[in-house]
């Protein structure tokens, strides 16, 4: 390993076939170097690991697509969010068409609690699709 001003250089051994697939991918994604791409892969794995700990402070972005005509669904989604005001940072509601809506809820808190609230919202009758994007506060990635 070679260290320079906060950066450590190290070698990585890969199968040639893997590298032949990796280089076109990172070029297509706009990376200037393999190092930049590898740094992002490492950060992505570190963020995923934050979520496995369960009690680390994290951020979740939950998208919900639902039929607003389903009786009491909007009220149920609002009730759940109001019960967890300390975690709900923001929410946005978008009318997709005459029957369908998209709601995006940003949640901050312990990863296990964010997952629990997201599951509660996703399991409401009338929610057609939803996804929790698990991200980080960034404090552990310095």
PDB file of C-alpha atoms in Angstrom, residues 8-83:
ATOM      1  CA  UNK A   8      -4.116   5.043   0.225  1.00  0.00           C
ATOM      2  CA  UNK A   9      -3.190   3.273  -2.995  1.00  0.00           C
ATOM      3  CA  UNK A  10      -3.581  -0.479  -3.117  1.00  0.00           C
ATOM      4  CA  UNK A  11      -3.741  -3.138  -5.790  1.00  0.00           C
ATOM      5  CA  UNK A  12      -6.839  -5.135  -6.674  1.00  0.00           C
ATOM      6  CA  UNK A  13      -6.758  -8.477  -8.450  1.00  0.00           C
ATOM      7  CA  UNK A  14      -9.718  -9.316 -10.694  1.00  0.00           C
ATOM      8  CA  UNK A  15     -10.546 -11.882 -13.285  1.00  0.00           C
ATOM      9  CA  UNK A  16     -10.021 -10.433 -16.750  1.00  0.00           C
ATOM     10  CA  UNK A  17     -13.601 -11.250 -17.764  1.00  0.00           C
ATOM     11  CA  UNK A  18     -14.947  -9.257 -14.797  1.00  0.00           C
ATOM     12  CA  UNK A  19     -12.803  -6.250 -15.642  1.00  0.00           C
ATOM     13  CA  UNK A  20     -13.875  -6.457 -19.304  1.00  0.00           C
ATOM     14  CA  UNK A  21     -17.485  -6.048 -18.150  1.00  0.00           C
ATOM     15  CA  UNK A  22     -16.685  -3.427 -15.489  1.00  0.00           C
ATOM     16  CA  UNK A  23     -14.816  -0.931 -17.681  1.00  0.00           C
ATOM     17  CA  UNK A  24     -17.642  -0.354 -20.209  1.00  0.00           C
ATOM     18  CA  UNK A  25     -20.133  -0.050 -17.345  1.00  0.00           C
ATOM     19  CA  UNK A  26     -18.204   2.628 -15.483  1.00  0.00           C
ATOM     20  CA  UNK A  27     -17.567   4.485 -18.726  1.00  0.00           C
ATOM     21  CA  UNK A  28     -21.288   4.408 -19.545  1.00  0.00           C
ATOM     22  CA  UNK A  29     -22.074   5.687 -16.037  1.00  0.00           C
ATOM     23  CA  UNK A  30     -19.634   8.569 -16.496  1.00  0.00           C
ATOM     24  CA  UNK A  31     -16.856   7.628 -14.094  1.00  0.00           C
ATOM     25  CA  UNK A  32     -13.472   9.159 -14.916  1.00  0.00           C
ATOM     26  CA  UNK A  33     -11.542   6.296 -13.356  1.00  0.00           C
ATOM     27  CA  UNK A  34     -11.846   2.840 -11.859  1.00  0.00           C
ATOM     28  CA  UNK A  35     -10.898   4.353  -8.493  1.00  0.00           C
ATOM     29  CA  UNK A  36     -13.976   6.621  -8.480  1.00  0.00           C
ATOM     30  CA  UNK A  37     -16.242   3.688  -9.329  1.00  0.00           C
ATOM     31  CA  UNK A  38     -14.688   1.449  -6.684  1.00  0.00           C
ATOM     32  CA  UNK A  39     -15.033   4.208  -4.042  1.00  0.00           C
ATOM     33  CA  UNK A  40     -18.761   4.446  -4.826  1.00  0.00           C
ATOM     34  CA  UNK A  41     -19.165   0.669  -4.636  1.00  0.00           C
ATOM     35  CA  UNK A  42     -17.465   0.656  -1.229  1.00  0.00           C
ATOM     36  CA  UNK A  43     -19.650   3.523   0.027  1.00  0.00           C
ATOM     37  CA  UNK A  44     -22.772   1.742  -1.211  1.00  0.00           C
ATOM     38  CA  UNK A  45     -21.810  -1.385   0.727  1.00  0.00           C
ATOM     39  CA  UNK A  46     -21.033   0.669   3.852  1.00  0.00           C
ATOM     40  CA  UNK A  47     -24.479   2.310   3.667  1.00  0.00           C
ATOM     41  CA  UNK A  48     -26.117  -1.108   3.297  1.00  0.00           C
ATOM     42  CA  UNK A  49     -24.203  -2.249   6.374  1.00  0.00           C
ATOM     43  CA  UNK A  50     -25.464   0.766   8.367  1.00  0.00           C
ATOM     44  CA  UNK A  51     -28.985  -0.542   7.779  1.00  0.00           C
ATOM     45  CA  UNK A  52     -28.135  -4.009   9.136  1.00  0.00           C
ATOM     46  CA  UNK A  53     -27.011  -2.618  12.481  1.00  0.00           C
ATOM     47  CA  UNK A  54     -30.571  -1.557  13.291  1.00  0.00           C
ATOM     48  CA  UNK A  55     -29.896   1.273  15.734  1.00  0.00           C
ATOM     49  CA  UNK A  56     -27.844   3.612  13.560  1.00  0.00           C
ATOM     50  CA  UNK A  57     -29.374   6.930  12.498  1.00  0.00           C
ATOM     51  CA  UNK A  58     -30.271   6.646   8.822  1.00  0.00           C
ATOM     52  CA  UNK A  59     -32.498   8.226   6.195  1.00  0.00           C
ATOM     53  CA  UNK A  60     -35.203   6.442   4.232  1.00  0.00           C
ATOM     54  CA  UNK A  61     -37.091   7.662   1.177  1.00  0.00           C
ATOM     55  CA  UNK A  62     -40.389   5.822   0.815  1.00  0.00           C
ATOM     56  CA  UNK A  63     -42.470   6.025  -2.357  1.00  0.00           C
ATOM     57  CA  UNK A  64     -46.080   4.866  -2.348  1.00  0.00           C
ATOM     58  CA  UNK A  65     -48.377   4.578  -5.367  1.00  0.00           C
ATOM     59  CA  UNK A  66     -51.981   4.097  -4.383  1.00  0.00           C
ATOM     60  CA  UNK A  67     -55.566   4.421  -5.487  1.00  0.00           C
ATOM     61  CA  UNK A  68     -57.035   7.349  -3.558  1.00  0.00           C
ATOM     62  CA  UNK A  69     -60.550   5.993  -4.214  1.00  0.00           C
ATOM     63  CA  UNK A  70     -59.929   3.149  -1.747  1.00  0.00           C
ATOM     64  CA  UNK A  71     -62.074   3.964   1.259  1.00  0.00           C
ATOM     65  CA  UNK A  72     -60.176   5.586   4.146  1.00  0.00           C
ATOM     66  CA  UNK A  73     -56.746   4.877   2.633  1.00  0.00           C
ATOM     67  CA  UNK A  74     -55.604   8.509   2.574  1.00  0.00           C
ATOM     68  CA  UNK A  75     -56.707   8.896   6.187  1.00  0.00           C
ATOM     69  CA  UNK A  76     -54.869   5.716   7.217  1.00  0.00           C
ATOM     70  CA  UNK A  77     -51.638   6.865   5.560  1.00  0.00           C
ATOM     71  CA  UNK A  78     -51.938  10.250   7.289  1.00  0.00           C
ATOM     72  CA  UNK A  79     -52.664   8.635  10.680  1.00  0.00           C
ATOM     73  CA  UNK A  80     -49.555   6.463  10.446  1.00  0.00           C
ATOM     74  CA  UNK A  81     -47.379   9.429   9.517  1.00  0.00           C
ATOM     75  CA  UNK A  82     -48.824  11.534  12.358  1.00  0.00           C
ATOM     76  CA  UNK A  83     -48.079   8.738  14.844  1.00  0.00           C
TER      77      UNK A  83
END
